[in-house]
Coordinates of C-alpha atoms and ligand atoms in Angstrom, one line a residue:
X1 CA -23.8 -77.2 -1.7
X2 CA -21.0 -77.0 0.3
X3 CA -21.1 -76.3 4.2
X4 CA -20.0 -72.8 3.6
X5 CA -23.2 -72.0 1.3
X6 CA -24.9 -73.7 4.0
X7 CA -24.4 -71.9 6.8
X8 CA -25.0 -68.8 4.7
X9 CA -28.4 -70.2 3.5
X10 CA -29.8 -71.6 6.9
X11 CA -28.8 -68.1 8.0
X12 CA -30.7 -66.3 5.7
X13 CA -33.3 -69.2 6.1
X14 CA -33.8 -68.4 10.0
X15 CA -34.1 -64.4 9.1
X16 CA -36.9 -65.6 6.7
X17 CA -38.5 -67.9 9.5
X18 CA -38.4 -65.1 12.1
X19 CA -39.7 -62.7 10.0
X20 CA -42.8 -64.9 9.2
X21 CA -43.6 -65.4 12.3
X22 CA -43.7 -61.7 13.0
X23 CA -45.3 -61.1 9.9
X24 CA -47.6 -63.8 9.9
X25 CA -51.0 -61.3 10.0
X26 CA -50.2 -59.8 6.6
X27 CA -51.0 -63.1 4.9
X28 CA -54.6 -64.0 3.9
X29 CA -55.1 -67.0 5.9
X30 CA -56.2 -69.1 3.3
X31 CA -55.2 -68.3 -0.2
X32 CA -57.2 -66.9 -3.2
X33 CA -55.3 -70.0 -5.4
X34 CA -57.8 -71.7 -7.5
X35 CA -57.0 -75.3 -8.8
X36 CA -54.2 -75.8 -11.2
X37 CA -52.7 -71.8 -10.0
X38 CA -49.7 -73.5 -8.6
X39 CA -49.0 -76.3 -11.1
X40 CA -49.4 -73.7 -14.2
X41 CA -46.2 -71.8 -12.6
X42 CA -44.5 -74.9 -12.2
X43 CA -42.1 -76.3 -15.0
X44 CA -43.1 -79.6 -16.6
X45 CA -39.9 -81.2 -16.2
X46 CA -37.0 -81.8 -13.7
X47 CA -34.1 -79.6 -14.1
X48 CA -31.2 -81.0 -15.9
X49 CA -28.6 -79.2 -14.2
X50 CA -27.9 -77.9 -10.6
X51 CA -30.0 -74.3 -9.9
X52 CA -28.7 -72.1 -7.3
X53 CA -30.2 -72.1 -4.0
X54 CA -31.2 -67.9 -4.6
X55 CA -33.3 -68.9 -7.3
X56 CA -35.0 -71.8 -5.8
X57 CA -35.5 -69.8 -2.4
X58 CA -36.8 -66.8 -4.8
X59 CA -39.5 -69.5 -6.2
X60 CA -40.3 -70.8 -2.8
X61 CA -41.2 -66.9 -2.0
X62 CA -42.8 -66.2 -5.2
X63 CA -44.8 -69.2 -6.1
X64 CA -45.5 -71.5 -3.3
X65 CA -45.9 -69.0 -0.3
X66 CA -48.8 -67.1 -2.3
X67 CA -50.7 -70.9 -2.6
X68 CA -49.7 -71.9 1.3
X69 CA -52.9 -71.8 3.8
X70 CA -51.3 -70.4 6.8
X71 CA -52.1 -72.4 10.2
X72 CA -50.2 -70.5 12.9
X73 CA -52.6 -67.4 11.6
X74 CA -54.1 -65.7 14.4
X75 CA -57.3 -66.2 11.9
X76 CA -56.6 -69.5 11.5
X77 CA -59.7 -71.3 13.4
X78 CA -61.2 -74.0 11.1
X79 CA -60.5 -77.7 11.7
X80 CA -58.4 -78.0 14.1
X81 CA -55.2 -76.4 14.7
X82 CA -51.8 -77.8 13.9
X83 CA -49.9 -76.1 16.3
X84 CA -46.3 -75.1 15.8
X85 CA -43.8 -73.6 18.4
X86 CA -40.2 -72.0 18.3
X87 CA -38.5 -74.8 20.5
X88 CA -40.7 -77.1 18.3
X89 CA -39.0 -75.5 15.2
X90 CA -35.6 -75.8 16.4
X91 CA -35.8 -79.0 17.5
X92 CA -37.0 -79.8 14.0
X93 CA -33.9 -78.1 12.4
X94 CA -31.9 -80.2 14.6
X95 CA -33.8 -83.6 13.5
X96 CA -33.5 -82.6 9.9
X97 CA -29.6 -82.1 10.2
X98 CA -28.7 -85.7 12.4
X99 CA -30.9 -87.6 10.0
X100 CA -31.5 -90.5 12.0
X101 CA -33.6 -93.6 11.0
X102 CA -34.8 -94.1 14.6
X103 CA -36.5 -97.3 14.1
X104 CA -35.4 -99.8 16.6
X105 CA -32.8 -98.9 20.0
X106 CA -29.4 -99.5 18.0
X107 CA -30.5 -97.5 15.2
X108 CA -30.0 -94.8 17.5
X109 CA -30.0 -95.8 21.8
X110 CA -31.0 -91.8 22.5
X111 CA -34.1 -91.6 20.4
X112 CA -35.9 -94.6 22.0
X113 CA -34.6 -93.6 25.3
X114 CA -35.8 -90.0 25.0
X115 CA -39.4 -90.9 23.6
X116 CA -39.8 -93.6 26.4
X117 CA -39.3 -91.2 28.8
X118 CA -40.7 -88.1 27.0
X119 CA -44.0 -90.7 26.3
X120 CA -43.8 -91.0 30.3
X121 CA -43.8 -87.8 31.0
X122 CA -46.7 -87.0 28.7
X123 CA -48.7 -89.7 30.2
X124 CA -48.3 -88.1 33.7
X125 CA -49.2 -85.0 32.8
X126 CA -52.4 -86.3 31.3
X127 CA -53.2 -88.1 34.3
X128 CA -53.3 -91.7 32.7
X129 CA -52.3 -94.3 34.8
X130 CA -48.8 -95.6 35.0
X131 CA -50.0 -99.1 33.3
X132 CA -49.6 -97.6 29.8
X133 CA -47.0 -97.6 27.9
X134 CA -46.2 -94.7 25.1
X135 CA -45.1 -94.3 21.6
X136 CA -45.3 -91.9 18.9
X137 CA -46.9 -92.2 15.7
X138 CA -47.8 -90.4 12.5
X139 CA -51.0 -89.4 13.1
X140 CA -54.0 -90.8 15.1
X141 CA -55.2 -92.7 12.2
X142 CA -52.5 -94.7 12.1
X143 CA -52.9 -95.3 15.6
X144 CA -56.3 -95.8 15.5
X145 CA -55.6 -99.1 12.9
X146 CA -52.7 -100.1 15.8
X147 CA -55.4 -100.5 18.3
X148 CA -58.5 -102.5 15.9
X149 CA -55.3 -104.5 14.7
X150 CA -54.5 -105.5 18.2
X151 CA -57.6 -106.2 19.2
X152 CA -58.3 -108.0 16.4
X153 CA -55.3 -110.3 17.2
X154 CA -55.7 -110.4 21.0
X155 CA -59.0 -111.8 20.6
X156 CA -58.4 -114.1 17.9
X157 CA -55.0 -115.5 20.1
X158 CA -52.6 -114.4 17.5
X159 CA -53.3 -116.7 14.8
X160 CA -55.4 -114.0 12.1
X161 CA -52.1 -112.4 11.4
X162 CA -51.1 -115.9 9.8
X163 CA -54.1 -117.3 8.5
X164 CA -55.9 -114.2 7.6
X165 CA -59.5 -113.5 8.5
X166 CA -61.4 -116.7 6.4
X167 CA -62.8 -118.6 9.6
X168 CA -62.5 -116.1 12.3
X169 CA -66.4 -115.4 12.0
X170 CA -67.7 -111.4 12.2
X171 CA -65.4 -109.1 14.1
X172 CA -67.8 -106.1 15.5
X173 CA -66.4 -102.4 16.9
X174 CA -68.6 -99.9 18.1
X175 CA -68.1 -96.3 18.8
X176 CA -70.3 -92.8 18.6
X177 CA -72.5 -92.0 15.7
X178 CA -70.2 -88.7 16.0
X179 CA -66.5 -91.0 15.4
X180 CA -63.8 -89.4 13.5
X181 CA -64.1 -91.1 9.5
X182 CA -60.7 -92.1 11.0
X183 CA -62.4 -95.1 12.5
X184 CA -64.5 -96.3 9.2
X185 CA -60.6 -96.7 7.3
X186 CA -59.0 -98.1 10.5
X187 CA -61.8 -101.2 10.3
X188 CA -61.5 -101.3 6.7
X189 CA -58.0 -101.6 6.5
X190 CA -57.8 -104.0 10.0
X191 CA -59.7 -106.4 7.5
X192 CA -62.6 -106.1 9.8
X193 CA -65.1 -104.5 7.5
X194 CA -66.9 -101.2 8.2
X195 CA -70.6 -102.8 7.9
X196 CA -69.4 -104.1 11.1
X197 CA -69.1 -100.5 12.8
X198 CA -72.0 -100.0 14.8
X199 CA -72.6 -96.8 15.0
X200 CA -74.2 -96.2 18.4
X201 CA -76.8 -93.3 19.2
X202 CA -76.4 -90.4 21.3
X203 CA -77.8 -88.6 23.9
X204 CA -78.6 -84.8 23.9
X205 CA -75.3 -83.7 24.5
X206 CA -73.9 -85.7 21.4
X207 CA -72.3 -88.1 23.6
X208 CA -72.5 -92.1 23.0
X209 CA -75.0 -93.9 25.5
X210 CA -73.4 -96.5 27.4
X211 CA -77.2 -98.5 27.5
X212 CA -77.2 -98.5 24.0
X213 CA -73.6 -100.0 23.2
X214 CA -74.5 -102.6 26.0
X215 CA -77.7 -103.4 24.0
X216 CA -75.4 -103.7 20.9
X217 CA -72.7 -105.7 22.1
X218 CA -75.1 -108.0 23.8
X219 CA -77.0 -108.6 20.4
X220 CA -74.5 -109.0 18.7
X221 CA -73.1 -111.3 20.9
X222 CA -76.3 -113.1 20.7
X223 CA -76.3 -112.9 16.9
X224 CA -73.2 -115.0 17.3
X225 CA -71.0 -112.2 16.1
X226 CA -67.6 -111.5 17.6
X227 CA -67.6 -107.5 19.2
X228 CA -63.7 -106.5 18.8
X229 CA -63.4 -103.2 19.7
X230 CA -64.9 -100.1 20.8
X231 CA -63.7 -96.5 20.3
X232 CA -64.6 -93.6 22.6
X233 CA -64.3 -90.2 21.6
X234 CA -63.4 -87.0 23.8
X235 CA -63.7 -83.9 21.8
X236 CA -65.3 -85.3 18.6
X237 CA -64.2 -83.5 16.0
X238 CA -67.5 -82.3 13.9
X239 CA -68.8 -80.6 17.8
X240 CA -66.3 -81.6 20.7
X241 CA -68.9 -84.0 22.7
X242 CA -67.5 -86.0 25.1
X243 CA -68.2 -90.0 25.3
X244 CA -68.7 -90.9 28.9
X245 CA -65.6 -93.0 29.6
X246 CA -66.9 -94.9 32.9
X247 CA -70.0 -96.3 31.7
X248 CA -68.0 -97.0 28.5
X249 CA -65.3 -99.0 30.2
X250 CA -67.3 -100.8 32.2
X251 CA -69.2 -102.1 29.7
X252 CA -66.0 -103.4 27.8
X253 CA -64.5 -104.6 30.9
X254 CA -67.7 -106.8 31.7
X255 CA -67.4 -108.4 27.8
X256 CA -63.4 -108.0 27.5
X257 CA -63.9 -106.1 24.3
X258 CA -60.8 -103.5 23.6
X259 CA -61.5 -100.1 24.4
X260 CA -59.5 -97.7 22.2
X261 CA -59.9 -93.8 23.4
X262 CA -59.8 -91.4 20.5
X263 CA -59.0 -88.1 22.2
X264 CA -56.9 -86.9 19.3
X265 CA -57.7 -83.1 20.1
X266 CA -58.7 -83.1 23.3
X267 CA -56.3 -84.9 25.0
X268 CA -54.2 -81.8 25.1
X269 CA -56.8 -80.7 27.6
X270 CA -56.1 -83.1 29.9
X271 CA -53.2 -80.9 31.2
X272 CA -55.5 -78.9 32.8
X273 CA -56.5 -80.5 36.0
X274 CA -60.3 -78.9 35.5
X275 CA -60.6 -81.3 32.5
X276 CA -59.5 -84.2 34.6
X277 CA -63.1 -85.6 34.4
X278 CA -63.2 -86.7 30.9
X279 CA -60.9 -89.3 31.1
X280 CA -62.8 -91.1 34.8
X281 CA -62.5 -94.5 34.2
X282 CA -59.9 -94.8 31.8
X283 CA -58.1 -97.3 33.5
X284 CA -60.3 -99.6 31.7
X285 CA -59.0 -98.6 28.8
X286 CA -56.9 -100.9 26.5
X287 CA -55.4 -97.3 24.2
X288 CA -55.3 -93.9 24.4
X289 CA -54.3 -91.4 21.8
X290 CA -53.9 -87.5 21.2
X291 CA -52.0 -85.6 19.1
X292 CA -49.5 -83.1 20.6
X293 CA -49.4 -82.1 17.1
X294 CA -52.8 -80.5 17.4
X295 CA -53.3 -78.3 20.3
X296 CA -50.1 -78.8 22.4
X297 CA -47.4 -76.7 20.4
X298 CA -45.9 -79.5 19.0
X299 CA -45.2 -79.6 15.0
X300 CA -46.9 -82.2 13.2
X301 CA -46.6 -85.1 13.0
X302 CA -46.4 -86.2 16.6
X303 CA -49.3 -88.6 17.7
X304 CA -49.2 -89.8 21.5
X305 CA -50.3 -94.2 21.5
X306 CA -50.4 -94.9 24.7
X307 CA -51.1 -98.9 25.4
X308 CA -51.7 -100.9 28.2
X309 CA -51.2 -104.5 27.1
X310 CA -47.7 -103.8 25.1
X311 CA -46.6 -107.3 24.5
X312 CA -50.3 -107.4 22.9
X313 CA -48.7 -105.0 20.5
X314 CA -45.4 -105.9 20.2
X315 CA -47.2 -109.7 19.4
X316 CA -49.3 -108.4 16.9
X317 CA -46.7 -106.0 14.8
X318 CA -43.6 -108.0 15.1
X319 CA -41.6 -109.5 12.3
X320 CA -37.9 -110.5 13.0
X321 CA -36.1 -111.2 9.6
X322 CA -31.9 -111.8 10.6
X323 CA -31.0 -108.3 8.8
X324 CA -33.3 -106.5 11.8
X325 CA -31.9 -108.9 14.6
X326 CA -29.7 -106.6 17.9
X327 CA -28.1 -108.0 20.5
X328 CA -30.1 -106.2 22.9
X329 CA -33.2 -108.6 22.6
X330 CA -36.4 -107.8 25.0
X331 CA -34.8 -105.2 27.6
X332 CA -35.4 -102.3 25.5
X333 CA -38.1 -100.8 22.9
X334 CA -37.8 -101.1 19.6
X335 CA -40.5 -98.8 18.1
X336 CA -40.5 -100.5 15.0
X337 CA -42.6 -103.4 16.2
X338 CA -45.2 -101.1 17.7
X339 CA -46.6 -99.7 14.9
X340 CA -47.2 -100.3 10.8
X341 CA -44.1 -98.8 9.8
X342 CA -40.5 -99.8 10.0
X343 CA -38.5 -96.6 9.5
X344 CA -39.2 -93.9 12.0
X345 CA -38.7 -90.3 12.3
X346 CA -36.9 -88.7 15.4
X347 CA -39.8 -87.1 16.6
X348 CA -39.8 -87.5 20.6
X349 CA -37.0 -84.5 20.3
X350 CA -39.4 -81.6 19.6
X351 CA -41.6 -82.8 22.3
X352 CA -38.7 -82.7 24.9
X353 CA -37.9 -79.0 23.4
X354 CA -41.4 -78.3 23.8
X355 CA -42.3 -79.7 27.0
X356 CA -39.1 -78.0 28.7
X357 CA -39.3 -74.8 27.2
X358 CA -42.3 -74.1 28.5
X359 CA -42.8 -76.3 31.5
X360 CA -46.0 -78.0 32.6
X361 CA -47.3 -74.6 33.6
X362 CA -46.4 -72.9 30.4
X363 CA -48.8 -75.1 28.3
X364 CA -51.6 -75.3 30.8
X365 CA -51.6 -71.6 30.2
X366 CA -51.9 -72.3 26.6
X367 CA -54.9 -74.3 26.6
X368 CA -56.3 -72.7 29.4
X369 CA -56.0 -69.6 27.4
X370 CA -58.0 -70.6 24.4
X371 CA -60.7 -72.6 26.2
X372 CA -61.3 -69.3 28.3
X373 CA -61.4 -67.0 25.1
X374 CA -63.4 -69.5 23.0
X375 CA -65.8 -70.0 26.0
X376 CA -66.5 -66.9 26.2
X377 CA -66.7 -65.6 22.6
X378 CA -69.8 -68.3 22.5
X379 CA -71.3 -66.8 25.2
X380 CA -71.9 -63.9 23.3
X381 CA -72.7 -65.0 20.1
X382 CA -75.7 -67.2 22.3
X383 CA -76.6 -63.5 23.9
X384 CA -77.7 -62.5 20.5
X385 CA -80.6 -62.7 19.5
X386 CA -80.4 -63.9 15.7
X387 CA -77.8 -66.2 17.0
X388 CA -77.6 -69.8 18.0
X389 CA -75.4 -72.4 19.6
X390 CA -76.2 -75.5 18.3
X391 CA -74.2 -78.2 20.5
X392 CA -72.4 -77.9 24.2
X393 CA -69.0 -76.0 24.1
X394 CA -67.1 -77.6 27.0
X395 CA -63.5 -76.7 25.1
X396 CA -62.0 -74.8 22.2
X397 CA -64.7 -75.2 19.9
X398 CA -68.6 -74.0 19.1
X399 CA -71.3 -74.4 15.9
X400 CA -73.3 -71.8 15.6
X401 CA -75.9 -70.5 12.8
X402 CA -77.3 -67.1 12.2
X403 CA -81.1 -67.6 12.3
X404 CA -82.8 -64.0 12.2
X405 CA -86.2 -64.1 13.4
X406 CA -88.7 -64.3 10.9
X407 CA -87.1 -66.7 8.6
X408 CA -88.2 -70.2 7.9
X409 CA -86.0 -72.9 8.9
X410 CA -86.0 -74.3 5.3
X411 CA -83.9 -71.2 4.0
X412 CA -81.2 -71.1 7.2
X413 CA -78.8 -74.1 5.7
X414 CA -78.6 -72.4 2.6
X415 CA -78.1 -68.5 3.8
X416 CA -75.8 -69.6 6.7
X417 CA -73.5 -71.8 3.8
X418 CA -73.5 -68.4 2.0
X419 CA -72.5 -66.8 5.0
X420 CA -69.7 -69.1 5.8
X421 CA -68.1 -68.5 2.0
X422 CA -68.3 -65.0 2.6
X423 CA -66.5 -65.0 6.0
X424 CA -63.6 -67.3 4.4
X425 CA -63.4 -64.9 1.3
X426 CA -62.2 -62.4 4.0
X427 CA -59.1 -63.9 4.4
X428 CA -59.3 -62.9 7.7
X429 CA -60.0 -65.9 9.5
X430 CA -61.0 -69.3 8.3
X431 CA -63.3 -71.4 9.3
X432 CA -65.1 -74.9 8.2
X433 CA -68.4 -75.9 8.6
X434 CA -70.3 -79.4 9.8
X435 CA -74.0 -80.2 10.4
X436 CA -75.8 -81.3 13.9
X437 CA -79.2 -82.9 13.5
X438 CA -79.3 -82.0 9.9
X439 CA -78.4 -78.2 10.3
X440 CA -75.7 -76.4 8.9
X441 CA -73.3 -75.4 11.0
X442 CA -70.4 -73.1 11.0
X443 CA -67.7 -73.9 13.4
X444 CA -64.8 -72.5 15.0
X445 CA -62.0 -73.3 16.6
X446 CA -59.2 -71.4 18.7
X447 CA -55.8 -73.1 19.3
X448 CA -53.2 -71.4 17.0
X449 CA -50.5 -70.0 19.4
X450 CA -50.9 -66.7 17.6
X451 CA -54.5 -66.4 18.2
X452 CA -55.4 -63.8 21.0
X453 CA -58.4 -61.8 22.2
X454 CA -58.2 -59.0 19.7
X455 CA -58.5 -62.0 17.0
X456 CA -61.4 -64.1 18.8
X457 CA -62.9 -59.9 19.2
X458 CA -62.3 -59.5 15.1
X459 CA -63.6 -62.2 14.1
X460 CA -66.8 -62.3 16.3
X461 CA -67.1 -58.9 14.3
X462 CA -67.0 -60.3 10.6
X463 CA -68.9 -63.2 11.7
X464 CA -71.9 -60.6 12.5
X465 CA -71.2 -58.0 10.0
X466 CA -71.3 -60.4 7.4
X467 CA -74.2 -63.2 8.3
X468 CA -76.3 -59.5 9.0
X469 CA -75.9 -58.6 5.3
X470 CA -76.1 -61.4 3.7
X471 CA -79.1 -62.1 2.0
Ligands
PLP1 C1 -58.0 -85.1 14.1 C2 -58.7 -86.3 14.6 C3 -58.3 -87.6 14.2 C4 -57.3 -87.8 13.1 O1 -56.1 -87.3 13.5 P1 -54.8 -87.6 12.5 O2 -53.6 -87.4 13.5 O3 -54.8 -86.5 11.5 O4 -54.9 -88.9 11.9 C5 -58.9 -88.7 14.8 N1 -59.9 -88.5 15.7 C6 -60.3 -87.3 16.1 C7 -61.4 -87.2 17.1 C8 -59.7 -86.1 15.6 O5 -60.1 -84.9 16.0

């Protein structure tokens, strides 16, 4: 393709994009495809020859878009979102079309530049303190294995990474009985072993109890047992509870164990000064993370790591072979060493486009926004009467079963997961579903830009038409 097609194409291409965002209502959120749909319409061999780019866009319409859940639908309110945003979008088009391999500061000076100051500016506007240090990975998860890997090495002085994990005795984390299953891989794959993931208990509002990880650490510290890390969770993801950060970081200050703060969702919150509260006490916090791919406009995938102890994590990652050698040396970042993977995307670019296009006050509102609606919509479903909340809903997010007087609890779980696959056969909206205490749950979430009152109003409307003819 020549850059005459091209410009022709990404024309048409932007039409297309424009007119699915307008559009984007007409498509069932989540598709009737059944397993194998896709693949059967797909030819079981490479084409030998070039095809032109009408025919491939034509299949793109035809065949994938019908099997495509759609996450910017105003319907969209299972998991959590993964928002994306015009000046996210752009920038994107832009990063496709430079192509730079942004893994170290000569690979390309402006891309580490922009995400160390882009990665400052984020950590201001979340209130952490100005000790930590940003960078952007994948995903959470990946950060999440940064921070039991650093621990892991901080506490062991640096040699594990050489001799492996033989003689280093048992390494012990600790985090909710609520954590993300993000945790249980980033401890297996840290070599520390998930049977060493205590899982501690929570309190009524599905938070961890501080007493109980000191109880823990101290036992096992007693058992002769080395505790590593702990992770704290604001927002966790099956309910939204919120680990209490000061009693947590206390406790890991007193032992110097590393405390890793999962806020992958939440964090986004923090933009609002209201929500300033969760994060009390994180100055004795070792990590950070949130996704601005979530919940703050930003396409995925754009993780926030923020770190206090960098040359902790610079120590633990780094591996200098000649061919990765610069001239530069120690005076400026080279992302590469701060995280599992060598190559790196140019992804601090949407998050400038993002953060500038709408200003701090332009994403407050955002958040702001959906907490409010969401708030509120669970309000209501608690005023009725056949209706529960089943867990606190201080953000974006509530559980709730139908539970009609008269029925026993041993038939709810079953008639409220009937429910649930009747509200996602809509294709209105989509949700997903967890249990609390051993009750089924159905959960929703609001954070797709899209998503406005009339939505959260509609679907508050299928939720009780449906669960009040179910049987
Ligand atoms: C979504 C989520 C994660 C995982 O996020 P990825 O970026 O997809 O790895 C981890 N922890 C919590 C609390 C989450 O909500």
């Amino acid at each position: 393709m020549d850059t005459k097609d091209f410009r022709k194409n990404a024309h048409k291409f932007v039409d297309w994009m424009a007119d699915y965002m307008e559009n984007i209502e007409s498509y069932p959120v989540k598709p009737p495809t059944k397993p194998g749909d896709i693949l059967a319409r797909l030819p079981q061999h490479a084409p030998t020859g070039p095809e032109p780019m009408d025919d491939i866009f034509r299949d793109f319409q035809d065949i994938i878009m019908p099997g495509m859940t759609h996450w910017q639908h105003p319907g969209f309110m299972a998991y959590f979102p993964a928002n994306a945003s015009p000046p996210s979008i752009l920038a994107e088009m832009l990063t496709a079309t430079v192509a730079a391999q942004c893994m170290s500061w000569q690979t390309s000076p402006a891309a580490t530049e922009l995400e160390e100051r882009v990665l400052d500016w984020l950590r201001d506007m979340i209130g952490l303190p100005n000790g930590f240090h940003g960078v952007i990975q994948d995903t959470a998860s990946t950060a999440m294995f940064v921070a039991f890997v650093t621990a892991r090495e901080r506490l062991n002085d640096f040699t594990t990474n050489h001799t492996g994990l033989n003689d280093a005795g048992r390494h012990t984390c600790y985090a909710s009985a609520e954590v993300h299953s993000s945790t249980d891989r980033g401890i297996r794959m840290a070599g520390l072993g998930s049977d060493n993931l205590r899982k501690i208990p929570l309190d009524e509002n599905f938070a961890m109890i501080a007493a109980e990880l000191d109880k823990a650490i101290a036992a096992d510290i007693e058992a002769g047992y080395r505790p590593t890390c702990v992770v704290a969770t604001l927002g966790s993801t099956s309910l939204s509870a919120i680990d209490p950060l000061q009693a947590i970081g206390e406790i890991c200050r007193r032992y110097g164990v590393w405390l890793h703060v999962d806020a992958a969702w939440a964090g986004s919150a923090l933009v609002l000064p209201e929500f300033q509260w969760m994060i009390r006490g994180v100055e004795n916090a070792d990590s950070f993370v949130f996704n601005p791919h979530k919940w703050l406009l930003t396409q995925f995938d754009c993780s926030a790591f923020f770190v206090k102890d960098k040359a902790a994590l610079i120590r633990s990652f780094e591996i200098l072979p000649e061919y990765l050698k610069t001239r530069e040396g120690p005076q400026v970042n080279n992302y590469r060493d701060w995280g599992p993977q060598l190559g790196r995307r140019f992804r601090a670019l949407k998050l400038w486009f993002v953060i500038r296009s709408y200003g701090i006050t332009g994403l407050q509102d955002h958040i702001r926004r959906h907490i409010g609606m969401t708030r509120a919509l669970a309000e209501q479903v608690a005023a009725e009467p056949d209706f529960e909340l089943l867990a606190p809903n201080p953000l974006a997010l509530f559980c709730f079963r139908y539970c009609p007087e008269n029925l026993p609890e041993g038939r709810l779980d079953a008639l409220n997961e009937r429910i649930f696959e009747a509200i996602n056969d809509t294709g209105e909206i989509y949700l997903t579903q967890t249990r609390i205490n051993g009750k089924y749950a159905i959960r929703l979430v609001s954070g797709a830009p899209a998503t406005g009152q009339k939505h959260l109003d509609k679907a508050w409307q299928i939720i009780k038409d449906i669960s009040r003819k179910t049987k």
